[in-house]
Short mmCIF file of C-alpha atoms in Angstrom, two decimals:
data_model
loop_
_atom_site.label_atom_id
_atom_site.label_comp_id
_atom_site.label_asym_id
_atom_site.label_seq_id
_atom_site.Cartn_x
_atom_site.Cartn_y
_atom_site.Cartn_z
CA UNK A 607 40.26 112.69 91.00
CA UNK A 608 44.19 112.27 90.35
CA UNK A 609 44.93 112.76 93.93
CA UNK A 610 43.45 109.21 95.35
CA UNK A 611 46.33 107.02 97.32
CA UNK A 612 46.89 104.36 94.98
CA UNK A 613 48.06 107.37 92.51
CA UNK A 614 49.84 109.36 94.82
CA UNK A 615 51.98 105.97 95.60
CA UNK A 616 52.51 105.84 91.71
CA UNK A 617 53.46 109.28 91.65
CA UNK A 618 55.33 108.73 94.77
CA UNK A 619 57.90 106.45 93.38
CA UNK A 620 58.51 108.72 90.57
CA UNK A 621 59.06 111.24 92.57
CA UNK A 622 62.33 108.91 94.39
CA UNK A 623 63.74 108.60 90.82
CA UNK A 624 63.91 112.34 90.19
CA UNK A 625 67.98 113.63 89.74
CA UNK A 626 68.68 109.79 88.41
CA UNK A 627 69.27 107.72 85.65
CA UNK A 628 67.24 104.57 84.32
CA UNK A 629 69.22 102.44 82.42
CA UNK A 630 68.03 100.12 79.57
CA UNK A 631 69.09 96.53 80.00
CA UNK A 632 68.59 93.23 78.49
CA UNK A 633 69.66 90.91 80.74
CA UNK A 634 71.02 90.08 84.48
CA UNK A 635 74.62 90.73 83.86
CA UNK A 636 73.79 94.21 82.62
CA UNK A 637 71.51 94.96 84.77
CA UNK A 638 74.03 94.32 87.53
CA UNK A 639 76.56 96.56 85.69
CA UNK A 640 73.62 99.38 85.59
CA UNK A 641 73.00 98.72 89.54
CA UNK A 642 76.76 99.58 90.25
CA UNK A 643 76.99 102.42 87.86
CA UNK A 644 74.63 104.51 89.95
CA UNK A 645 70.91 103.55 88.26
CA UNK A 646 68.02 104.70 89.99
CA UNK A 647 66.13 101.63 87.80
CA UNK A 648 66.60 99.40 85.18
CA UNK A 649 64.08 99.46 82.11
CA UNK A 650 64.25 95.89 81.07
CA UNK A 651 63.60 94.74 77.68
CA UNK A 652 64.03 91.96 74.93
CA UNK A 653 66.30 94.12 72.56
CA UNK A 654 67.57 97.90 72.86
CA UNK A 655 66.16 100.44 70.59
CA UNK A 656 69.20 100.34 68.46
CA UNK A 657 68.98 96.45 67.68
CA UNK A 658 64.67 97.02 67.47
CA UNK A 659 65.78 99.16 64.34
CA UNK A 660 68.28 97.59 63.01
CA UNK A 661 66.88 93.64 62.93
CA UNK A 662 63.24 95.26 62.30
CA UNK A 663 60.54 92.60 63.13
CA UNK A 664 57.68 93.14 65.41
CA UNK A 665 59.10 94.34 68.94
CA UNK A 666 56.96 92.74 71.81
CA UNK A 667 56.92 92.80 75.56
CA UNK A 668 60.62 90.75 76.94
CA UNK A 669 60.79 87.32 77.97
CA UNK A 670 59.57 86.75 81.44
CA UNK A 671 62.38 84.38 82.43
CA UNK A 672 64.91 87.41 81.15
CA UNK A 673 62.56 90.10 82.91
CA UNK A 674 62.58 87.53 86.47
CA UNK A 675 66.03 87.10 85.86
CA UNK A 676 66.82 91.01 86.31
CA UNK A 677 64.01 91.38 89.01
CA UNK A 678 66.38 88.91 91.27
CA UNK A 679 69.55 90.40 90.42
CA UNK A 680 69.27 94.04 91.32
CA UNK A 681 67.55 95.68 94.58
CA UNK A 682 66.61 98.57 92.34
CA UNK A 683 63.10 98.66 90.99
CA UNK A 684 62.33 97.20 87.38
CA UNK A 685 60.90 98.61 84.55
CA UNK A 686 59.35 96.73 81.75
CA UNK A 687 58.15 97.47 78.09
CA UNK A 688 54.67 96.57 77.18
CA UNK A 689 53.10 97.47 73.75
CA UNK A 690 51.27 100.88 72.90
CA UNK A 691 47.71 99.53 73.45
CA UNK A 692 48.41 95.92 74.61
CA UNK A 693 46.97 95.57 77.92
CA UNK A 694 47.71 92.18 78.56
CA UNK A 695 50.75 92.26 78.01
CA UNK A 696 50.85 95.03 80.85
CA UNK A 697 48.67 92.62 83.06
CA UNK A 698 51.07 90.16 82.72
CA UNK A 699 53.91 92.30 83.42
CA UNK A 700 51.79 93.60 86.69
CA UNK A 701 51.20 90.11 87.73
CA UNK A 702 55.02 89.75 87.54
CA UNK A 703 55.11 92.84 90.00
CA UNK A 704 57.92 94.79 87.94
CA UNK A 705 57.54 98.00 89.82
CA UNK A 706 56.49 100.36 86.99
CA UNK A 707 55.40 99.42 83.16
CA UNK A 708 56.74 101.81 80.30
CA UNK A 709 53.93 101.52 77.29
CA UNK A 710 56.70 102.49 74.86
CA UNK A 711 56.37 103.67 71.40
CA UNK A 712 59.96 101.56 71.40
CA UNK A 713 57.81 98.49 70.59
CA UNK A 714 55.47 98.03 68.26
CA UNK A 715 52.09 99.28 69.01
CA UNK A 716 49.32 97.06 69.45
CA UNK A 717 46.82 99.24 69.21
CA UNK A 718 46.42 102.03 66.71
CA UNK A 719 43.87 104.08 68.14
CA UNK A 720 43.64 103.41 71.43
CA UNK A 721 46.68 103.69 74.55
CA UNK A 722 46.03 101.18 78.06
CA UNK A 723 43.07 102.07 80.23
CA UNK A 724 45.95 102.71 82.78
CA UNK A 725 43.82 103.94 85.63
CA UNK A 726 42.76 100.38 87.65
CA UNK A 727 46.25 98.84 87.44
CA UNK A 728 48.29 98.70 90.73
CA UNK A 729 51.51 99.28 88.87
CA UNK A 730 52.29 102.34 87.75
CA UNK A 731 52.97 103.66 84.50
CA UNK A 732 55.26 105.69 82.72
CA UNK A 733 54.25 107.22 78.85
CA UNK A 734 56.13 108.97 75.88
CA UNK A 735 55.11 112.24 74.94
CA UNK A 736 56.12 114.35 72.15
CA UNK A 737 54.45 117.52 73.27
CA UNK A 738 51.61 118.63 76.27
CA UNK A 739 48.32 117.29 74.52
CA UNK A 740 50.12 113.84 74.55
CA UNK A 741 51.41 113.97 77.96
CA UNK A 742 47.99 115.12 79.30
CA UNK A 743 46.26 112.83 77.86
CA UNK A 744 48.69 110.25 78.94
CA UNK A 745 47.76 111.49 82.34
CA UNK A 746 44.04 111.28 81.91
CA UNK A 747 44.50 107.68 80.98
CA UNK A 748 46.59 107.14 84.29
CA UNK A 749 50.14 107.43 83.68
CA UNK A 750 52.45 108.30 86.48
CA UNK A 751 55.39 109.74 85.14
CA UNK A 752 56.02 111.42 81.66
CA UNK A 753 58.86 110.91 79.47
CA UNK A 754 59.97 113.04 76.42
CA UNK A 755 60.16 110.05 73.36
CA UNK A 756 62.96 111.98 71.39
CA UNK A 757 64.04 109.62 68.96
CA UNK A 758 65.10 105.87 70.36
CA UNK A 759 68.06 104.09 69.66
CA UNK A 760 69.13 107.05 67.32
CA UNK A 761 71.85 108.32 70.10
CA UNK A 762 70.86 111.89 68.59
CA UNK A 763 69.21 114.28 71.01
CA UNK A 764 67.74 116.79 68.79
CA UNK A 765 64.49 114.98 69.23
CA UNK A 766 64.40 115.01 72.73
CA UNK A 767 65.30 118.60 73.06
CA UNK A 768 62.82 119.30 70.66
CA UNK A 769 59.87 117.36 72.52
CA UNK A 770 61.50 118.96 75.98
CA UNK A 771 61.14 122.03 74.87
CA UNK A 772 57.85 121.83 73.44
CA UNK A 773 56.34 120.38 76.53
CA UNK A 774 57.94 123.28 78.87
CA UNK A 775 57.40 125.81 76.38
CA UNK A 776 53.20 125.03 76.00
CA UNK A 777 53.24 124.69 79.76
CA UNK A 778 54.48 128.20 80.13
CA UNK A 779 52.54 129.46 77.35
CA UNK A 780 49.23 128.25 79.68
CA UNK A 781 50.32 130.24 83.01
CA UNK A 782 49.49 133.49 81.14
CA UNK A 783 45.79 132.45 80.11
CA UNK A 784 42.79 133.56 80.91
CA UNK A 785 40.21 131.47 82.13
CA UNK A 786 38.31 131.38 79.04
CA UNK A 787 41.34 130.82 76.94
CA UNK A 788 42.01 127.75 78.91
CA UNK A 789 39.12 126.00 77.57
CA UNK A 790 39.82 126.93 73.95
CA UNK A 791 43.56 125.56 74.60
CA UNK A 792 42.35 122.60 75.64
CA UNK A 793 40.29 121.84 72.64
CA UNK A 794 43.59 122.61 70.46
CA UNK A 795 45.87 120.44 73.07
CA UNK A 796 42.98 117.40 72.94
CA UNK A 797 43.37 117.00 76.69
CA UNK A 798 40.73 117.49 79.63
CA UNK A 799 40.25 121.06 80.83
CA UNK A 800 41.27 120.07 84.25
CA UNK A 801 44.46 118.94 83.80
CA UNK A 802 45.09 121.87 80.91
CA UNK A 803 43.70 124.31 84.54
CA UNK A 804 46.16 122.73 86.72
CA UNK A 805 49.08 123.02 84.43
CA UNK A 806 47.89 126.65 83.94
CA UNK A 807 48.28 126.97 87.95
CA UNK A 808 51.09 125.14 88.96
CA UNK A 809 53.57 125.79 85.45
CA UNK A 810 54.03 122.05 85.77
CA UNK A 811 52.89 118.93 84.56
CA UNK A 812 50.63 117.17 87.53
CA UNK A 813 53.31 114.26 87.64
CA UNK A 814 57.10 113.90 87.21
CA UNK A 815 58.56 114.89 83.89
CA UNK A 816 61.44 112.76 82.49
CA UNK A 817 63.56 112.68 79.39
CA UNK A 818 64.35 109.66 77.39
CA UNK A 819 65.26 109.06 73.56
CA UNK A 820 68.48 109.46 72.00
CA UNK A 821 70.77 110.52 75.14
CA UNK A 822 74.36 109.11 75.00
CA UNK A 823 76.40 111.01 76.41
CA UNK A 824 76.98 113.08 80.01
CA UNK A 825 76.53 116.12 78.44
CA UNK A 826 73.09 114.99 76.86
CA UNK A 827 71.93 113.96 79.84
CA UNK A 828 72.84 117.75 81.09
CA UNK A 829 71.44 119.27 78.38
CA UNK A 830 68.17 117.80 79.32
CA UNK A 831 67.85 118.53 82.77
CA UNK A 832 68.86 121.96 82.65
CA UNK A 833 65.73 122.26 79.92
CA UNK A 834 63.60 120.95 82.58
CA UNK A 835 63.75 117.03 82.26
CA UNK A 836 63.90 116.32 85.94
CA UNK A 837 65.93 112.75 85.41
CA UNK A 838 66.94 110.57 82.01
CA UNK A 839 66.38 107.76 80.33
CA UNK A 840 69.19 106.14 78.51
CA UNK A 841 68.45 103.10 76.26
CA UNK A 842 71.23 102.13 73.45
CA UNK A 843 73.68 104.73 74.71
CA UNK A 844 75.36 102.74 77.82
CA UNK A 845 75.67 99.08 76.47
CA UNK A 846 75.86 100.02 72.76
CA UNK A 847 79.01 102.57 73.51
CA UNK A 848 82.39 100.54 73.95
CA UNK A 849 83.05 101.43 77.76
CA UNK A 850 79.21 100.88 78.84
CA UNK A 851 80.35 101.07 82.72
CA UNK A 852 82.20 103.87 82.76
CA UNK A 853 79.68 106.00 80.20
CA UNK A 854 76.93 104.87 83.14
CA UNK A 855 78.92 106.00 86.17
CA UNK A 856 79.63 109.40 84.29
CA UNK A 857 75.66 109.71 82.78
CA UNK A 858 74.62 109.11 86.65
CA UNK A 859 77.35 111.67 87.51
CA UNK A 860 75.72 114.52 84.97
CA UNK A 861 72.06 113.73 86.17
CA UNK A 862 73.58 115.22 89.71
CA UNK A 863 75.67 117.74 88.89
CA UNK A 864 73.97 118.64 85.36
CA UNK A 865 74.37 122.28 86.31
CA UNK A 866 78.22 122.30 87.30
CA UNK A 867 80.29 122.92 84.30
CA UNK A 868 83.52 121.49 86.25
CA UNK A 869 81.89 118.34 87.24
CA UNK A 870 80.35 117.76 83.83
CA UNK A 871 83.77 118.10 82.35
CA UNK A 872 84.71 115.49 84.48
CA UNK A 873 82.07 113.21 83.54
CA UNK A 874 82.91 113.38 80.33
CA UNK A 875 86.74 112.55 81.00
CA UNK A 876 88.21 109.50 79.99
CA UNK A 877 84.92 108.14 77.98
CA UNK A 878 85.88 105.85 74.94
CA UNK A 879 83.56 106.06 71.72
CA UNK A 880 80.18 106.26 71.76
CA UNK A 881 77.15 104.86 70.10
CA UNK A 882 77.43 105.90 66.85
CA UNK A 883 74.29 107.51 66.29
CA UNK A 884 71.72 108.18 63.07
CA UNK A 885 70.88 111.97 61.86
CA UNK A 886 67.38 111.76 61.69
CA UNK A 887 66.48 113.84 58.65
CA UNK A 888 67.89 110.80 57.29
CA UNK A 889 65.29 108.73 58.49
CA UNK A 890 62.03 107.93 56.59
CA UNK A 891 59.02 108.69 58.69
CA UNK A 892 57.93 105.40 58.56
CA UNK A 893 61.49 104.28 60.35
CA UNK A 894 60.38 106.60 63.68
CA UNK A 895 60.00 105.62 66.36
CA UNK A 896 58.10 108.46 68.11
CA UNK A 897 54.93 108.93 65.51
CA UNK A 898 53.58 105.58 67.68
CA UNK A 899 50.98 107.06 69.80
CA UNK A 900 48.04 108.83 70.00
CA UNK B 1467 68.69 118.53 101.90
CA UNK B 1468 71.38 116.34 100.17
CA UNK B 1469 70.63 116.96 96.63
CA UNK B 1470 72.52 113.69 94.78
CA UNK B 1471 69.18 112.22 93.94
CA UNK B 1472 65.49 111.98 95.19
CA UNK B 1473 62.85 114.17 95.91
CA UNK B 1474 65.12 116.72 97.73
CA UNK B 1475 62.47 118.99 95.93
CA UNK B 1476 59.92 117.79 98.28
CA UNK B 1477 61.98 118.32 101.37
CA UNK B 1478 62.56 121.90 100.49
CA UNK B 1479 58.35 122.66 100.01
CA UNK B 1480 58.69 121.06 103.54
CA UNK B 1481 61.18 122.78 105.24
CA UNK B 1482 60.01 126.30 103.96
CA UNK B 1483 56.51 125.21 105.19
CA UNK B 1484 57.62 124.80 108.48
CA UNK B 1485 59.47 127.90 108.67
CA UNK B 1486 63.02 127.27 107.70
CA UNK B 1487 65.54 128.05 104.53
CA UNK B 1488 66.34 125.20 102.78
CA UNK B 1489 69.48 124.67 100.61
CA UNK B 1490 70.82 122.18 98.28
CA UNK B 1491 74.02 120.00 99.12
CA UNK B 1492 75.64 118.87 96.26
CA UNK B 1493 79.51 118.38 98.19
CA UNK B 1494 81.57 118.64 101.17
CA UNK B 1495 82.13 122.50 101.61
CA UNK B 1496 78.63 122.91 101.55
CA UNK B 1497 78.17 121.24 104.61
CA UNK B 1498 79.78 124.08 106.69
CA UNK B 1499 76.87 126.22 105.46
CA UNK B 1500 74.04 124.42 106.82
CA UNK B 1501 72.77 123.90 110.00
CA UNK B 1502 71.58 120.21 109.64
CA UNK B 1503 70.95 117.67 107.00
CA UNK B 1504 68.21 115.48 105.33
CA UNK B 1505 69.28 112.49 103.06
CA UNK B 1506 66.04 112.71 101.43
CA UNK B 1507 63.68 109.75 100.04
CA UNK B 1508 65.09 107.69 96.26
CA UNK B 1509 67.68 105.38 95.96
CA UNK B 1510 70.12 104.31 98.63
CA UNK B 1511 72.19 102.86 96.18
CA UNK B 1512 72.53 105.13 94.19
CA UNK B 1513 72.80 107.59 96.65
CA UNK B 1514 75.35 105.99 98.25
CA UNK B 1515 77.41 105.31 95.11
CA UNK B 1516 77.49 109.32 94.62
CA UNK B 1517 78.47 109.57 98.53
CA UNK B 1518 81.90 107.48 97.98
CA UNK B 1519 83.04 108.99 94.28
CA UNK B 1520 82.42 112.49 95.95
CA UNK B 1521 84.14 112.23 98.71
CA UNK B 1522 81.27 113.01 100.86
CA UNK B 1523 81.36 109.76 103.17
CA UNK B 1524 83.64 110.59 105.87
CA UNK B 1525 82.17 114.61 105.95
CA UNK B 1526 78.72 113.66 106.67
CA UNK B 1527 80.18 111.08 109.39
CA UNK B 1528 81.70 114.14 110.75
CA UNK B 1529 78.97 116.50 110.26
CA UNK B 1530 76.48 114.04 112.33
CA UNK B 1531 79.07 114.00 115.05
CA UNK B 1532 78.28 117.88 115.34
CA UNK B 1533 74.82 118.40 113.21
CA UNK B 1534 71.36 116.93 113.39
CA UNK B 1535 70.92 114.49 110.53
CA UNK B 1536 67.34 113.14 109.55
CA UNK B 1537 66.34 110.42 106.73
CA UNK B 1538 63.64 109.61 105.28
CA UNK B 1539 63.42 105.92 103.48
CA UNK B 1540 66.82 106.17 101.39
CA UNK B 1541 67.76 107.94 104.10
CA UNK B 1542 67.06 105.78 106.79
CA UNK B 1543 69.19 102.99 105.36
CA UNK B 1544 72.33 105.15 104.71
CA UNK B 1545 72.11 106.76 108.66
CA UNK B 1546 71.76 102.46 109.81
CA UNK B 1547 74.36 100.98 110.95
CA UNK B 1548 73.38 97.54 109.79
CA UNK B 1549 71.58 97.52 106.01
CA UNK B 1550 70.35 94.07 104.38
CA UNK B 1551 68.24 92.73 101.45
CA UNK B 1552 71.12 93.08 100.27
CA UNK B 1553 73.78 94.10 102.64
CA UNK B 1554 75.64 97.75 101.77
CA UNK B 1555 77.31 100.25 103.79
CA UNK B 1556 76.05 103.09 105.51
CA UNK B 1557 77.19 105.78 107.66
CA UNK B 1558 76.59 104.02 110.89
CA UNK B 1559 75.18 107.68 112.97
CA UNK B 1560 72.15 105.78 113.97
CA UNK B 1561 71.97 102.62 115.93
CA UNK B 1562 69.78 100.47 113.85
CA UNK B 1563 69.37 98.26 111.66
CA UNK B 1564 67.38 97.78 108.60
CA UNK B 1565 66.42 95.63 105.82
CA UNK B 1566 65.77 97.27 102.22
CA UNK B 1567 62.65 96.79 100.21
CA UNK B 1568 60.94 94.81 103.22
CA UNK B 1569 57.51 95.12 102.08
CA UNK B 1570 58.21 93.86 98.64
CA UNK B 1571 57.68 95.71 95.36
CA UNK B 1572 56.17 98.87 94.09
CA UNK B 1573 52.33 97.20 94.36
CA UNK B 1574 53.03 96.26 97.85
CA UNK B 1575 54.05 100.35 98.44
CA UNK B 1576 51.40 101.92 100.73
CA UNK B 1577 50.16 105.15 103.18
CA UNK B 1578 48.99 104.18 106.76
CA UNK B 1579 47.97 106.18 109.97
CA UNK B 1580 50.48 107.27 112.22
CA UNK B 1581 50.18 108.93 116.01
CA UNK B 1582 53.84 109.51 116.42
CA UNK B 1583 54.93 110.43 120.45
CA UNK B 1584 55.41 114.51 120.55
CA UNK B 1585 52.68 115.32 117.91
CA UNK B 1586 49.13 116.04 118.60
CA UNK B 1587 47.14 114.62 115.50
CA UNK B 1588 47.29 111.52 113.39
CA UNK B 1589 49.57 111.92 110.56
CA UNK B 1590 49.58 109.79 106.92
CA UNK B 1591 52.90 107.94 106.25
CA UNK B 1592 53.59 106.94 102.77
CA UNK B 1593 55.75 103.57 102.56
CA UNK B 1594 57.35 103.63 98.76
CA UNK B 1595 59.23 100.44 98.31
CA UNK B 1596 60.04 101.06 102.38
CA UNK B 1597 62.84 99.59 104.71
CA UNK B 1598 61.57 97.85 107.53
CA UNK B 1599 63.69 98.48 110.60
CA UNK B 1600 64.76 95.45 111.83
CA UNK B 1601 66.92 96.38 115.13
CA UNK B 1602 66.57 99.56 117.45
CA UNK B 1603 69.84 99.84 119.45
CA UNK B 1604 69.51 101.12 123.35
CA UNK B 1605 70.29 104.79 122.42
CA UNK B 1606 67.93 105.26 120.13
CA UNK B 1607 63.85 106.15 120.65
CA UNK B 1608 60.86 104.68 118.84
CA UNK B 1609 58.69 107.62 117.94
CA UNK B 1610 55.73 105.87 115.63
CA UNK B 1611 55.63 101.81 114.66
CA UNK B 1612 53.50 100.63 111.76
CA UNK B 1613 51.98 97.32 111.60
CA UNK B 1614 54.39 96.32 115.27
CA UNK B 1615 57.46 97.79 113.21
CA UNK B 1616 59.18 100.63 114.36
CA UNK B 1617 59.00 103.20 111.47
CA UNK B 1618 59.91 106.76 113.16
CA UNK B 1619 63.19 106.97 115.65
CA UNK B 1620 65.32 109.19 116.88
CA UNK B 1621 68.65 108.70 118.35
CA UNK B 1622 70.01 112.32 120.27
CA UNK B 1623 70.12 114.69 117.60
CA UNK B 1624 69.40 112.53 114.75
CA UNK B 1625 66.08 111.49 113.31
CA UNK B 1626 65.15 108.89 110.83
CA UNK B 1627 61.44 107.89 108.86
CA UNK B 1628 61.07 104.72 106.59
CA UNK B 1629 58.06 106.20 105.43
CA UNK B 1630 58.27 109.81 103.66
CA UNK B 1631 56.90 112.68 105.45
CA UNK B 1632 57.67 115.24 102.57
CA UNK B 1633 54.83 113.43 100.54
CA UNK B 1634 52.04 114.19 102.68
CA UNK B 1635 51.91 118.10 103.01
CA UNK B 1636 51.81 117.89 106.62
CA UNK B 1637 55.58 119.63 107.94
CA UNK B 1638 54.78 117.89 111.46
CA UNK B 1639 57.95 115.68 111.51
CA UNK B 1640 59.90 118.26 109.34
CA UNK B 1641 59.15 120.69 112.81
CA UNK B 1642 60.07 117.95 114.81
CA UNK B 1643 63.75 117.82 113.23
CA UNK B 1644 63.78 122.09 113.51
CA UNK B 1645 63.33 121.64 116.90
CA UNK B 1646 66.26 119.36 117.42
CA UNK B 1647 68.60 121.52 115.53
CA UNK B 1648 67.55 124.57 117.83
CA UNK B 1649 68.30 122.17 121.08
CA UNK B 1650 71.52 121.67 118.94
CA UNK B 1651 72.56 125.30 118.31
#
C-alpha cells in the first residue's frame, strides 16, 4: 500500500536530502545566499516564523511571483508552505511544480479538523509532528517525509528535542511489543495498525525523519541529529542572525560532521550573534505554534 | 560511501547485500582505508560545496587515479567532466558530460526498466530529479540508455548511474562496481 512508485519517488527525494540542511527563505536573493551556503533545499515562504509571530495576522501560502522567483534562481529543489488543511492552496503550489509542499503548522491552519488528503498529489509532502501518533497518521494521509515541529521562529530547541525524543523514544518503546500489544498501542497512538506493525519491525518510521523548529545554531543542528533527526530544518535562525551566510555554511557544516566534536567546534567559530530567541514557558498556549494539527 | 550528504545509508544496505564492508568517508585520511568509493545520490551542490571547504577535492582526484570510483545521480555530475543547468565544477575522472535536473522537477522524477550489458535480468532505475548525460567521451562505455539517453557508463575502473541503484533493493550494479575493484586490486 505505501510501497507503490509514485511514493517511493516521494520518499526517494527525501531520502537525497538526508545529512543536509533546508533553509527558510523569502525571496531570490536569499535563496541564492542559502544555495551557496551548502542547502540541500530552500523552504520558501511569504514571512519567516519569527516575523509570522511577531506582525500576527493570518499566515497564508507565499506569493507565487516570490515562490517563481526562487524556483528560477536556485538549481536546488523548492519547498513551499501551504496551510494545515488547505488543499488548494497545495494544488496550486503542485501546479507550480515546487518539488515538495510542507503543510506547516507555521501558517495558519485552514482546517481545524481535518489535514490534506495527501495521497493523489504528484508532489510530495512533508508534515510536522510532535510525537508518533501524529507522524503516523501524517503518513497514512500520504506524507513523505516527517519533521519534528519544535517550536518555530522561537530559535529555542527545547521543543524540538522534546518532540525528537518523543518520536524515537515511542518508536523504541514498540520494538519490544507483542503482537497483541501492538493493536492496543495503536488505539492509544490513533494511527493504523500497519504502520504502528512496521515501526514495531523496522525501529523506524516508514519514511525519512527530519528536525525542524527552533534550531539556530551549529550545535542545535548537532544536537538533533545525534538524537536521531536524520537532517534539519532551519527557518528564522540563518537570515534573522546578523551573519546569515556564514551561520548557513557552518549549520550545513554540523549536519555533516554532527558527530565530530573538533569539526563542530569549528562550525561554531567565528559566528556573530544569533537570533535572539523566546523561552517558551513564556509563551501563552494560544501564541504556539505547534498545537496546529491534528 | 562518501558520507557529506545523501543517502550514503542506502549505499551501505547495498554494499553489505552484495557481500562487501561498507564504511563512511567523512575526510581525506579516510580514503587510504578504503578500497573504492561511491559519491552517493543528494545534492551535487551541496556536495560539492563540502568537497572544496574540506579539502577533499584534489584527494579524491588522486584516489580515482588509483581507486574505482562509482556515482550515482549527485554522483554522476561531480565524476563529469563537463556539468550544466547550471554549469559547476566537478572532478573531471569520467569523460562525460552532463546536464543537471534534465528531466525537470520533482513531478517529472520517475523509475523505468533497464537491461544494462553484463547483467542477466531487467533491473528498475529510479530517476529523482536526474542528470541527463549529454556527452560520452571515446574512453568511456554505455552500459544501459533510458528513453535514447545514456544513463549507466563506465569508463576503466570507474562507474557512474544517473538513476539510483541503492533505491531499488536489487545490489546488481553495486556487484558490478565489486567486481571492478577486484580487477583493480
Amino acid at each position: 500500500m505505501y510501497l507503490d512508485d509514485a511514493y517511493r519517488l516521494k520518499v526517494g527525494l527525501a531520502e537525497m536530502l538526508k545529512g543536509g540542511v533546508i533553509m527558510d527563505v523569502t525571496n531570490a536573493e536569499q535563496a541564492a545566499i542559502a544555495e551557496k551556503a551548502g542547502a540541500t533545499a530552500v523552504m520558501a515562504l511569504e514571512r519567516v516564523p519569527s516575523d509570522i509571530r511577531k506582525e500576527g495576522g493570518v499566515a497564508r501560502m507565499a506569493p507565487i511571483s516570490k515562490i517563481r522567483e526562487i524556483m528560477h534562481t536556485v538549481s536546488i529543489p523548492v519547498m513551499a508552505k501551504a496551510r494545515i488543511g488547505h488543499f488548494t492552496e497545495a494544488r496550486i503550489l503542485e501546479a507550480l511544480k515546487v518539488d515538495y509542499i510542507d503543510e506547516s503548522e507555521v501558517l495558519t491552519p485552514a482546517d481545524e479538523e481535518h489535514h490534506i488528503d495527501k495521497r493523489d498529489y504528484e508532489v510530495p509532502f512533508v508534515c510536522g509532528a510532535r510525537n508518533l501518533g501524529e507522524a503516523l497518521r501524517r503518513i497514512a494521509e500520504g506524507a513523505a517525509m516527517i519533521r519534528t515541529k519544535g517550536e518555530a521562529g522561537s530559535g529555542n530547541i527545547v521543543e524540538a528535542v522534546r518532540h525528537i525524543r518523543t518520536i524515537i523514544k515511542e518508536m523504541k518503546q514498540l520494538t519490544v511489543l507483542g503482537r497483541e500489544e501492538l493493536v492496543h498501542e495503536a488505539k492509544n497512538l490513533g494511527a493504523p495498525l500497519e504502520l504502528v506493525q512496521w515501526v514495531a519491525e523496522h525501529g523506524k518510521l516508514p519514511v525519512p525523519n527530519f528536525s525542524a523548529g527552533g534550531i539556530a545554531t551549529p550545535a542545535d543542528a548537532a544536537l538533533v541529529m545525534q538524537l536521531g533527526a536524520e537532517a534539519v530544518f532551519v527557518g528564522s535562525g540563518i537570515f534573522k542572525s546578523d551573519d546569515p551566510e556564514a551561520r548557513a555554511r557552518a549549520i550545513v557544516k554540523a549536519a555533516t560532521y554532527y558527530k565530530d566534536p573538533v569539526k563542530l567546534l569549528e562550525a561554531s567559530e567565528e559566528l556573530g550573534i544569533g537570533m535572539l530567541g523566546l523561552d517558551i514557558s513564556k509563551l501563552h498556549e494560544s501564541e504556539l505554534m505547534q498545537t496546529r494539527g491534528w | 560511501m562518501l558520507a557529506l550528504q545523501g543517502d550514503f545509508e542506502a549505499h551501505g544496505t547495498a554494499l553489505r547485500l552484495a557481500g562487501a564492508d561498507a564504511v563512511e568517508v567523512r575526510s581525506a585520511d579516510q580514503l587510504s582505508g578504503v578500497d573504492g568509493l561511491i559519491i552517493p545520490g543528494g545534492e551535487s551542490t551541496t556536495m560539492l560545496k563540502l568537497i572544496n571547504e574540506e579539502g577533499l577535492f584534489d584527494p579524491i582526484r588522486l584516489f580515482g587515479q588509483r581507486r574505482p570510483v562509482f556515482g550515482t545521480c549527485a554522483g554522476a555530475i561531480l565524476l563529469a567532466t563537463g556539468v550544466s543547468n547550471p554549469s559547476q565544477e566537478s572532478l573531471h575522472l569520467m569523460d562525460i558530460d552532463v546536464e543537471r535536473n534534465a528531466y525537470g522537477r520533482q513531478v517529472d522524477s520517475r523509475i523505468g526498466q533497464l537491461r544494462p550489458q553484463g547483467i542477466d535480468h531487467d533491473l528498475e532505475a529510479v530517476f529523482i530529479r536526474a542528470p541527463i548525460i549529454r556527452r560520452v567521451g571515446p574512453e568511456a562505455q554505455v552500459l544501459a540508455s533510458y528513453e535514447g539517453d545514456p544513463v549507466l557508463v563506465e569508463q576503466g575502473r570507474h562507474l557512474v548511474a544517473t538513476f539510483h541503484p541503492e533505491l531499488s533493493g536489487d545490489s546488481s550494479i553495486h556487484k558490478l562496481f565489486l567486481e571492478k575493484i577486484g580487477e583493480n586490486a
